[in-house]
Short mmCIF file of C-alpha atoms in Angstrom, two decimals:
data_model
loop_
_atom_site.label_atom_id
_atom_site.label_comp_id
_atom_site.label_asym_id
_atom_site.label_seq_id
_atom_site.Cartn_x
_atom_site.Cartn_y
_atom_site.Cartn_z
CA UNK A 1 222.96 40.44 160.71
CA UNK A 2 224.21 42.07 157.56
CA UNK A 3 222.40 38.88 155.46
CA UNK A 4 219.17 39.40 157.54
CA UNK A 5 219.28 43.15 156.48
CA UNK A 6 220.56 42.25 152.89
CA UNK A 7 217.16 40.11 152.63
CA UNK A 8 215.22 42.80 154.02
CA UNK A 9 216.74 45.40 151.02
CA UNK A 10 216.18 42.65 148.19
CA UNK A 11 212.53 42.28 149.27
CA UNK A 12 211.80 46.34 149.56
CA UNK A 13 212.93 46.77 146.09
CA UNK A 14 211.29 43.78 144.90
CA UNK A 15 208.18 44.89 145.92
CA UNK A 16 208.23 48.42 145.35
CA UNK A 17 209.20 47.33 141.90
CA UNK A 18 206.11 44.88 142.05
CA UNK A 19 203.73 48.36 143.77
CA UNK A 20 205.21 50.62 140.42
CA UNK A 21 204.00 47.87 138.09
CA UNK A 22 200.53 47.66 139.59
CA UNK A 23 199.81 50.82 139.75
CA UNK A 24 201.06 51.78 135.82
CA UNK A 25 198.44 48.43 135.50
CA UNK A 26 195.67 50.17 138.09
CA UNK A 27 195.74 53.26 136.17
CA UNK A 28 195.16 51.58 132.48
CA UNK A 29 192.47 49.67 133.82
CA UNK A 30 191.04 52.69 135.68
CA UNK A 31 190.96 54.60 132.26
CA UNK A 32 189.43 51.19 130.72
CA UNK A 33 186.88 51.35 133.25
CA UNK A 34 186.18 55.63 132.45
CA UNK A 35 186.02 55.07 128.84
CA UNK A 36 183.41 52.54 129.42
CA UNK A 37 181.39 54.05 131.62
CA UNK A 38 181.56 57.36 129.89
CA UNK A 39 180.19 54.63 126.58
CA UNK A 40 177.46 53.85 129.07
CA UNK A 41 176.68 57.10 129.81
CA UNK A 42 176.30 57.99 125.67
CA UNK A 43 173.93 55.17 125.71
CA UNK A 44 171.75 55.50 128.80
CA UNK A 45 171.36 59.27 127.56
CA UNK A 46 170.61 58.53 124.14
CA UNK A 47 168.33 55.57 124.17
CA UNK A 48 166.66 56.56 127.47
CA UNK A 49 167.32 60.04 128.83
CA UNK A 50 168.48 59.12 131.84
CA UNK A 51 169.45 61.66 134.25
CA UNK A 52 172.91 61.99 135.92
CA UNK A 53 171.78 59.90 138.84
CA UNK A 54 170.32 57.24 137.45
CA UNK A 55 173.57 56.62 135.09
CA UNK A 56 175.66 56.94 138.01
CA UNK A 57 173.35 54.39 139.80
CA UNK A 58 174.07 51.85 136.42
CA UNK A 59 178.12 52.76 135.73
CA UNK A 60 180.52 50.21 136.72
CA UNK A 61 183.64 50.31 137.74
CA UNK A 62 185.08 52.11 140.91
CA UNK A 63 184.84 55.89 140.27
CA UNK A 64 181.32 54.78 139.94
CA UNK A 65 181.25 53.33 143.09
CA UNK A 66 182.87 56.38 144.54
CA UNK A 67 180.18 58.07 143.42
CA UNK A 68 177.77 55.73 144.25
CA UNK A 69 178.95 55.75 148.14
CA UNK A 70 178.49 59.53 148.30
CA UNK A 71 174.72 59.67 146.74
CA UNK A 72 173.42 56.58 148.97
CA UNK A 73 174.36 59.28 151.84
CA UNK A 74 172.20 61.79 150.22
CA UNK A 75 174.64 64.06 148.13
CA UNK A 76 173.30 65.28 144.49
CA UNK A 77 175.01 63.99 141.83
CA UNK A 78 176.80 66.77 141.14
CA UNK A 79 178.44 67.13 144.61
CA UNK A 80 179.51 63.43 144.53
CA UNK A 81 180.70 63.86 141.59
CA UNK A 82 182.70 66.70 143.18
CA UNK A 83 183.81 64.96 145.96
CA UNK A 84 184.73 61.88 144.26
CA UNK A 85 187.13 63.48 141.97
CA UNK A 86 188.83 65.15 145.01
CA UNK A 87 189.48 61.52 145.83
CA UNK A 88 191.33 60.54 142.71
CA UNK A 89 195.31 60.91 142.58
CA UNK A 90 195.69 64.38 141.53
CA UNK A 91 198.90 63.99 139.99
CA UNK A 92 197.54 62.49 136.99
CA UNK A 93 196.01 63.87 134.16
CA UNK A 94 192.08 62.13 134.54
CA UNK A 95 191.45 63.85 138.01
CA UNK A 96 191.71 66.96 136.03
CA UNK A 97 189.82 66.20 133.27
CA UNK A 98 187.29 64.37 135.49
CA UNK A 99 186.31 67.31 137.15
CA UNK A 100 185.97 69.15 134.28
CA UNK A 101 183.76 67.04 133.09
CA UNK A 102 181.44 67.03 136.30
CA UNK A 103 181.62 70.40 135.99
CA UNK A 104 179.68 70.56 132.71
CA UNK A 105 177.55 67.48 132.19
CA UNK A 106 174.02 67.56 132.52
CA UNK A 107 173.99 72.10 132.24
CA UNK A 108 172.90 71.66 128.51
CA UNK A 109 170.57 69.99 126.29
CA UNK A 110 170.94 66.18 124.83
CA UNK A 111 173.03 66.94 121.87
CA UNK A 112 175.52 69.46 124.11
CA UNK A 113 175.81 66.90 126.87
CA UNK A 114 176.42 64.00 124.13
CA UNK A 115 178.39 65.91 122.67
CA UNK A 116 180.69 66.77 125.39
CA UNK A 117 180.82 63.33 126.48
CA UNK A 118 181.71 62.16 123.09
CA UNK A 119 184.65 64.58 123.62
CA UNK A 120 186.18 63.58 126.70
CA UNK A 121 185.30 59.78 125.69
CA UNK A 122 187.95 60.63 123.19
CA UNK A 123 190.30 62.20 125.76
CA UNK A 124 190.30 59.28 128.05
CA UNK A 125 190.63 56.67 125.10
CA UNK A 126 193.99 58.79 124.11
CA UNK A 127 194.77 58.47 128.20
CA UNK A 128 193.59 54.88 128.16
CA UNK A 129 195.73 54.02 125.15
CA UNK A 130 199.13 55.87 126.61
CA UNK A 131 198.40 53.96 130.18
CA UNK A 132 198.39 51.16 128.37
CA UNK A 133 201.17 51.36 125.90
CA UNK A 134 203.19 52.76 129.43
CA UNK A 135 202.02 49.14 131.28
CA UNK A 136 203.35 47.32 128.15
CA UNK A 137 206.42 49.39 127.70
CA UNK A 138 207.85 49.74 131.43
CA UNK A 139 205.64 47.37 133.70
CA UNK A 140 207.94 44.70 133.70
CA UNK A 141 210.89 46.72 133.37
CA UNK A 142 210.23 48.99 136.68
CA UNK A 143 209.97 44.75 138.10
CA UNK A 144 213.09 44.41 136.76
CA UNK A 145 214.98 47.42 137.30
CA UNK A 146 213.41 46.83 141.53
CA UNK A 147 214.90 43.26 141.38
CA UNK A 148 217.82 44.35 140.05
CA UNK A 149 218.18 47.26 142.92
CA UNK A 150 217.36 44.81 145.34
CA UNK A 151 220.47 42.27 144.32
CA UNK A 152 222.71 45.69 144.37
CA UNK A 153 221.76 46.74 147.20
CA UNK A 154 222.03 43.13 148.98
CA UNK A 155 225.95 42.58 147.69
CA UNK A 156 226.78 46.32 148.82
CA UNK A 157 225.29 45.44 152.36
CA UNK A 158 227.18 41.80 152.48
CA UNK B 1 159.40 81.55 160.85
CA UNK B 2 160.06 77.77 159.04
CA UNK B 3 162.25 76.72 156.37
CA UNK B 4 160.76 75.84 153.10
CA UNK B 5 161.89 72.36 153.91
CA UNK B 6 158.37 70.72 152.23
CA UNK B 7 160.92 71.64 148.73
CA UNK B 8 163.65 68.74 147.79
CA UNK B 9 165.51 71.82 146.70
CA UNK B 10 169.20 72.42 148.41
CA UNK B 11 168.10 75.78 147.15
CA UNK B 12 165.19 76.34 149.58
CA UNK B 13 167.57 76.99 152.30
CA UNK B 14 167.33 80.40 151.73
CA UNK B 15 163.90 80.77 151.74
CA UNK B 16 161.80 81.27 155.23
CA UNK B 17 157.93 81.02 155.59
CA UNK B 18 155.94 82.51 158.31
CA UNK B 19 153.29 79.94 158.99
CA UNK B 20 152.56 76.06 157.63
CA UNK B 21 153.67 75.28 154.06
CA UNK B 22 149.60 74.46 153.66
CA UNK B 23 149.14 78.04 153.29
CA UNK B 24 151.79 78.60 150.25
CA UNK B 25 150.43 77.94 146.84
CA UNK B 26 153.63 79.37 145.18
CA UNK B 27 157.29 79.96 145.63
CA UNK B 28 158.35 82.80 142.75
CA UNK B 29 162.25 83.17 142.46
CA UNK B 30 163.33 86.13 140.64
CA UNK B 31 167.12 87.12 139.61
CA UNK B 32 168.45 90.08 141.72
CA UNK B 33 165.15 90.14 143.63
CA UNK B 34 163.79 88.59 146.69
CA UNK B 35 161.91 85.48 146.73
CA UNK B 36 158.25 85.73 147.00
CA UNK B 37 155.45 83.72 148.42
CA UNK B 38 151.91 83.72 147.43
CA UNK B 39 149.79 82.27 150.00
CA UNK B 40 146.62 80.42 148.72
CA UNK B 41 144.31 83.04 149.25
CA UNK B 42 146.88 85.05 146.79
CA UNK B 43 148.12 87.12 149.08
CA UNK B 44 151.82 87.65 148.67
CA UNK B 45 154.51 88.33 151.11
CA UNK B 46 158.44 88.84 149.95
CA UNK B 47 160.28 85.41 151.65
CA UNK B 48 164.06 85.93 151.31
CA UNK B 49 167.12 88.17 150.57
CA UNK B 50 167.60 88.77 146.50
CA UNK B 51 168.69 85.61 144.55
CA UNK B 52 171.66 86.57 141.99
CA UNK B 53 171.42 85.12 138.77
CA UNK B 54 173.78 82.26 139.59
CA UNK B 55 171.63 81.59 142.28
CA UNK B 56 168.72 81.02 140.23
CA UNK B 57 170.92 79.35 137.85
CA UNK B 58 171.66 76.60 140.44
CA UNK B 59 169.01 76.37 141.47
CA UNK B 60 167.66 75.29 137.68
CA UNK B 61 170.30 72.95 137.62
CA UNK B 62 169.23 71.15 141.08
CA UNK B 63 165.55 71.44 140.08
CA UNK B 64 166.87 69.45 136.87
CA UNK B 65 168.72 67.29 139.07
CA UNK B 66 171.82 68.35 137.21
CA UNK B 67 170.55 66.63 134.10
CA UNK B 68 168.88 69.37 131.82
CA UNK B 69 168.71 66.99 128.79
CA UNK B 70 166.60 64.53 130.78
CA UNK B 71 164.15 67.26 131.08
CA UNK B 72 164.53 68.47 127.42
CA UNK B 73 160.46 68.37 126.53
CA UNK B 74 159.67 69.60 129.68
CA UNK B 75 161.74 72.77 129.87
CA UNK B 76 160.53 73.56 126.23
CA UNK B 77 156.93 73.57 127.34
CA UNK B 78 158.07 75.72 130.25
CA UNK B 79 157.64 73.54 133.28
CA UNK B 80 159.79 70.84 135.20
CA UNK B 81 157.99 69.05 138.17
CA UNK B 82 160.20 68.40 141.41
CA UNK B 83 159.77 65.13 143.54
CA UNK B 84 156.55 65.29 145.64
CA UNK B 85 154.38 66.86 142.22
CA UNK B 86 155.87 70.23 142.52
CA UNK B 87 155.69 72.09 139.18
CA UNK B 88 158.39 74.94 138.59
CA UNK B 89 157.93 76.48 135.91
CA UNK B 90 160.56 78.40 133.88
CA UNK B 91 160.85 82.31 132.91
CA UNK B 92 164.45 82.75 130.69
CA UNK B 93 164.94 83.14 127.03
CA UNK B 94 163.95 80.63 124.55
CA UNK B 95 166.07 79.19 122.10
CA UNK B 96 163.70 77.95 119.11
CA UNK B 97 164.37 76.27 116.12
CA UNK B 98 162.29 76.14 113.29
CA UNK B 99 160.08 78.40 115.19
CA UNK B 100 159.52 75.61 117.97
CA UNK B 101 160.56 76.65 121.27
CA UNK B 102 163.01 73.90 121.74
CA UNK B 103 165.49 75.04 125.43
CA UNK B 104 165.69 78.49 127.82
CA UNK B 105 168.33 80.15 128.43
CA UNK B 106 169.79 82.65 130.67
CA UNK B 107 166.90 81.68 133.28
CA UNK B 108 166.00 84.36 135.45
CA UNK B 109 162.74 83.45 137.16
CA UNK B 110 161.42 79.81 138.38
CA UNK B 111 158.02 79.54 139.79
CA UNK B 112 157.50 76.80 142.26
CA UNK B 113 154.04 75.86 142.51
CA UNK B 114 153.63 73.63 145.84
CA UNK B 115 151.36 70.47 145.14
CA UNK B 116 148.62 69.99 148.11
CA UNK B 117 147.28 66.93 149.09
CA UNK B 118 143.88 68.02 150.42
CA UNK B 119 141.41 64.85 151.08
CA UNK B 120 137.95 65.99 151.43
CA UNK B 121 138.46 69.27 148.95
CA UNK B 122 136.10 67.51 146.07
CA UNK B 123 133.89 66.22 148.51
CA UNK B 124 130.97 69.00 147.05
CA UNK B 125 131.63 68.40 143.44
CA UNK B 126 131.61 64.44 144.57
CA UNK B 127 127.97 64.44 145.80
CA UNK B 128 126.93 66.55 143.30
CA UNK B 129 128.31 64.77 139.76
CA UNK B 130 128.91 61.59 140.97
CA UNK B 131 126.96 59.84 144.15
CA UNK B 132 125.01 57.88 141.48
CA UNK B 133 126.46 56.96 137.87
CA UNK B 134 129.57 58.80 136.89
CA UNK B 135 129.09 61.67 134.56
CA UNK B 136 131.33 63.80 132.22
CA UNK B 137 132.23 66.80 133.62
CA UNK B 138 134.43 69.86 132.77
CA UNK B 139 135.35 71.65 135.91
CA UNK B 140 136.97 75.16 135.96
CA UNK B 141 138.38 77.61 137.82
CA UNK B 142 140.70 80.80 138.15
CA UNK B 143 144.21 79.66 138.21
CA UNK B 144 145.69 78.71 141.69
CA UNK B 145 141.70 77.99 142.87
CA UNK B 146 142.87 74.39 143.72
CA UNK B 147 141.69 72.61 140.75
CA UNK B 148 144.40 69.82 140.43
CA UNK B 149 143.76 69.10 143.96
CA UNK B 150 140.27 68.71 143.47
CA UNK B 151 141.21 66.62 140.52
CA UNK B 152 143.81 64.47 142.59
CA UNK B 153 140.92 63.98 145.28
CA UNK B 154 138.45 62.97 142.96
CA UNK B 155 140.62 60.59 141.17
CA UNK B 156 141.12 59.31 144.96
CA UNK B 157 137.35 58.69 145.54
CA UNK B 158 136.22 57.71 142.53
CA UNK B 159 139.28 55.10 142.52
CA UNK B 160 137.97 53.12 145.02
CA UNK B 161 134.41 52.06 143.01
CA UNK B 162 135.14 52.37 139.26
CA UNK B 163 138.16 51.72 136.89
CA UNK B 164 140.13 54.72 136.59
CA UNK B 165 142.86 56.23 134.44
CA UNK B 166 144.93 59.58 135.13
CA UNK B 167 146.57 61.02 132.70
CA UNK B 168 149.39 62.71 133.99
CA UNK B 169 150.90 64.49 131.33
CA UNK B 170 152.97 66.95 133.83
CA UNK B 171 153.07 64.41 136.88
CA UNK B 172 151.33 67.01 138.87
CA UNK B 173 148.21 64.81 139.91
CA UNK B 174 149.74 61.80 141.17
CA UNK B 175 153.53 63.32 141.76
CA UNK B 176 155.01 59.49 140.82
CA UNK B 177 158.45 58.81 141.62
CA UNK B 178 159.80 56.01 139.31
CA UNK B 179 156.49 55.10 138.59
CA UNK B 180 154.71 54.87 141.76
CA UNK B 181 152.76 57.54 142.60
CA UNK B 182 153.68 59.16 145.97
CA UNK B 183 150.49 60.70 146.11
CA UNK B 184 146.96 58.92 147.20
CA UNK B 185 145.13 58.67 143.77
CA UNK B 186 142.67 55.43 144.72
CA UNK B 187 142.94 52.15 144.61
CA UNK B 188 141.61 51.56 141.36
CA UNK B 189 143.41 54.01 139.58
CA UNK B 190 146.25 53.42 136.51
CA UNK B 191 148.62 56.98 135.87
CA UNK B 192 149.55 57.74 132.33
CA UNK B 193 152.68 59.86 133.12
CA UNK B 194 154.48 62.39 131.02
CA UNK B 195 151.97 62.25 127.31
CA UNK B 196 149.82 64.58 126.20
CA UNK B 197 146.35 64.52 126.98
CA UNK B 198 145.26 63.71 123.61
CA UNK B 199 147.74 60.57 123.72
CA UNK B 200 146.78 59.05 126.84
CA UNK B 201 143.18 59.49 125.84
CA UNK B 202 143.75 57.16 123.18
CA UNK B 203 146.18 54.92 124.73
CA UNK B 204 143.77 54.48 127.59
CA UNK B 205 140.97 54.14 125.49
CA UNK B 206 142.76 51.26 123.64
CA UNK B 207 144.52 49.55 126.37
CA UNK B 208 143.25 50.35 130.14
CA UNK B 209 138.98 50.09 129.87
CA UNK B 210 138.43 52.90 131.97
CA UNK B 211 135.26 53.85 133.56
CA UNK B 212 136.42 57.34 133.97
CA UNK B 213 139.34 59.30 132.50
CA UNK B 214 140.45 61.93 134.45
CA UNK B 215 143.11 64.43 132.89
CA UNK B 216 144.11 68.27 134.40
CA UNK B 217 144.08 71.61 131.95
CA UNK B 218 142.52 70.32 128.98
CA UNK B 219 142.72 72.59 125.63
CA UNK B 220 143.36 71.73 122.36
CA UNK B 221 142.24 67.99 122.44
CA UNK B 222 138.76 68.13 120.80
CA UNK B 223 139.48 64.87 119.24
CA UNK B 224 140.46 62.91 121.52
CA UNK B 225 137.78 64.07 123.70
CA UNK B 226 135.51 63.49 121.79
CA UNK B 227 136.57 60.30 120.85
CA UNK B 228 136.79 59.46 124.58
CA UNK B 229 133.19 60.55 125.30
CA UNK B 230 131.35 58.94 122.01
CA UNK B 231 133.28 55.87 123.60
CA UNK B 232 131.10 55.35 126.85
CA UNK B 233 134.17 56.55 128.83
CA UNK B 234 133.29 59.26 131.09
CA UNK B 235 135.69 62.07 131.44
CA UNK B 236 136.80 64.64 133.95
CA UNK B 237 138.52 67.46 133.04
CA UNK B 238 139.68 70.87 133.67
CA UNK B 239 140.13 74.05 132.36
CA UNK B 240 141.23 77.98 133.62
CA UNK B 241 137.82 80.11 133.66
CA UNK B 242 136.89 82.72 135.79
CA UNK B 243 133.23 81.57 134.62
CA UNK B 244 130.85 79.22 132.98
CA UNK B 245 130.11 81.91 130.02
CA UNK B 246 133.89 82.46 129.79
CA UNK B 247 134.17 78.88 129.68
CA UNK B 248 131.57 78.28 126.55
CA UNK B 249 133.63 81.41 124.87
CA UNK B 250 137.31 80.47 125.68
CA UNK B 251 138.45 79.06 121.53
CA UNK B 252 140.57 76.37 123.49
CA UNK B 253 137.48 75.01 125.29
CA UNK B 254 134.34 76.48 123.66
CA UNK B 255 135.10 73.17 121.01
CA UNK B 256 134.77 70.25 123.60
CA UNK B 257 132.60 72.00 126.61
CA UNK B 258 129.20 70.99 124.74
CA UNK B 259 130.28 67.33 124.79
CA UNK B 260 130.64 67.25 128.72
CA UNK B 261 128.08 66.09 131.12
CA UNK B 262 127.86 68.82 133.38
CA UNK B 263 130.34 72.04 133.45
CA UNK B 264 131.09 72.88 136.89
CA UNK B 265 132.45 76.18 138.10
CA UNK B 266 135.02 75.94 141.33
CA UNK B 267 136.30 78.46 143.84
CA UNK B 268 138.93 79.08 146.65
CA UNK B 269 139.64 75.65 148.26
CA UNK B 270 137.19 73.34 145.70
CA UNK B 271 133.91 75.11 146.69
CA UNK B 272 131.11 74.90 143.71
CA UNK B 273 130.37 77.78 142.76
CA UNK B 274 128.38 77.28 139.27
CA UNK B 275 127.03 74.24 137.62
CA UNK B 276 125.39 73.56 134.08
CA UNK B 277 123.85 70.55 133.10
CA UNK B 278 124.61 70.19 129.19
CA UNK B 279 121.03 68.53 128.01
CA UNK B 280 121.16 66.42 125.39
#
């Protein structure tokens, strides 16, 4: 019994070690995927003028597919924009800045709204580049440090 | 009472109608007053509570689809046009630069002017300019007498027997929607969207062989016109003029009248009301 339950402990910490990895990996390549789309965006404006919906309807990447479930059911860009932000972890710092964002693009002319763009394109690279140095730096560790746990906690239980 | 659902505006909600949407030819939005309705005789009847100024200011936004720099050129010349061929256009202050009116600002009035499809409306002007070979003609017409509708109905007709081009420099005429037009402008005819008049003149004249050349509120585009009519390409115009005389006198037309056809003089729902043959 204490062997079957001092399995069960090594695999909980082993995976929640493997779940804290992934995500510090989910959220670099989340901020990847912004800072590309928000690239996108600079060039879809600039070369073509295209309006809010039709970059949404060209982003990739899943906030744009967020955003892209909420206007095939009709909402205006700026509401599914809105609502698709309220959807994002709000713990971290790009749900924030997100919705600031949504806030303001598209209320002024081409140079403001390239402009601001250009700006938070910055912000998320700095993001993008800390998730990413934080993956590097800790991903396998927080495996690790979970493995690790789970071999404690297995000899305390045996 | 009916909602002024005929509007893709979330807007619109607000605003209630007595009677069929056929009857309105405008929708005027005013900061801190009520909405008001002018009906197409011009009568005018107040159709909702006051809109604040972030009201209006929304409602710019949606009308821009939340993308003013798409609509850059547009809002500078005063105008955006909504889904369907609806044109607002846009009361605020201007921002210029170099003495060009370049944005607005601080809007606080937008002007929706419904588009009607009516089929039938140019049938007078039809049999009288064009039952045999087509001819140049300049129509005009007090403003809100329906002359883009007579204009959309003629480029519907005259569609289905000779090569047409529209040019559709406000997307009024043929209200496209990515590039289809979601209006019935005949068979036959090809829709120069979003140039000026003088441009798609040319460009049509270079690259589409039209028969006919069909273009809305024509002013300062001698050139081209002329160019057009010393071209064998029949064109169709129009013009605001409470009259033929005021027509011949008005400096933005009195330049390119004597090189129409016919000049043609419409009223309250397309009725003629004047004609002159230009001889020679």
């Amino acid at each position: 019994m204490r062997f079957l339950a001092a399995i069960i402990a090594l695999a909980c910490c082993v995976l929640e070690g493997f779940r804290r990895s992934a995500a510090l990996k989910k959220r670099a390549l989340f901020l990847g995927e912004i800072s590309r789309m928000l690239s996108d965006f600079l060039i879809g404006i600039r070369c073509s003028g295209l309006t809010l919906d039709e970059l949404i309807g060209r982003a990739e990447g899943k906030f744009a597919e967020l955003l892209r479930g909420y206007t095939r059911v009709g909402e205006d860009a700026k509401s599914a924009w809105e609502k698709a932000c309220s959807r994002l972890p709000q713990k971290y710092a790009e749900a924030s800045l997100l919705t600031e964002l949504g806030q303001s693009i598209g209320t002024s002319d081409r140079d403001g709204t390239l402009r601001l763009i250009e700006l938070y394109a910055e912000r998320f690279s700095v993001l993008e580049s800390d998730a990413r140095q934080a993956y590097t730096q800790k991903g396998k560790a927080v495996m690790q440090i979970g493995a690790l746990c789970g071999v404690a906690a297995a000899v305390i239980i045996i | 009472m009916i909602n002024a659902a005929k509007i893709p505006l979330k807007s619109a909600v607000k605003i209630r109608i007595a009677g069929p949407m056929s009857g309105v030819a405008e929708i005027r939005l005013r900061a801190g007053r009520p909405g008001v309705c002018v009906g197409i005789l011009g009568d005018m009847r107040v159709c909702s509570e006051p809109f604040s100024a972030a009201e209006i200011a929304d409602c710019f936004a949606e009308i821009c689809r939340y993308s003013v720099h798409s609509f850059q050129e547009d809002i500078a010349r005063g105008f955006v046009t909504l889904d369907g061929g609806h044109r607002v256009g846009i009361c605020g202050t201007a921002v210029t630069k170099g003495g060009k009116i370049e944005m607005f600002k601080d809007i606080s009035g937008l002007n929706i002017r419904i588009a009607h499809e009516v089929r039938g409306c140019a049938d007078e002007v039809y049999s009288r300019f064009f039952s045999g070979d087509p001819r140049s003609v300049l129509i005009a017409g007090k403003p809100l007498c329906g002359k883009t509708t007579v204009l959309r109905d003629l480029a519907r007709r005259l569609g289905e027997r000779h090569r047409v081009t529209l040019i559709d420099s406000r997307n009024e005429l043929s209200a496209s929607f990515h590039g289809t037009p979601t209006l019935d402008i005949g068979l036959n005819t090809d829709v120069l969207c979003g140039c000026s008049k003088s441009d798609g003149i040319m460009l049509a004249l270079r690259t589409l062989s039209p028969e006919l050349i069909i273009c809305d509120e024509i002013g300062n585009d001698g050139s081209a016109v002329e160019q057009a009519l010393f071209c064998g390409v029949k064109l169709i115009a129009s013009a605001h003029a409470a009259s033929l005389d005021e027509l011949w006198k008005r400096p933005q037309t009195r330049g390119i009248a004597p090189f129409f056809d016919c000049l043609a003089l419409i009223g309250d729902r397309g009725r003629l009301l004047d004609h002159r043959e230009n001889k020679g």
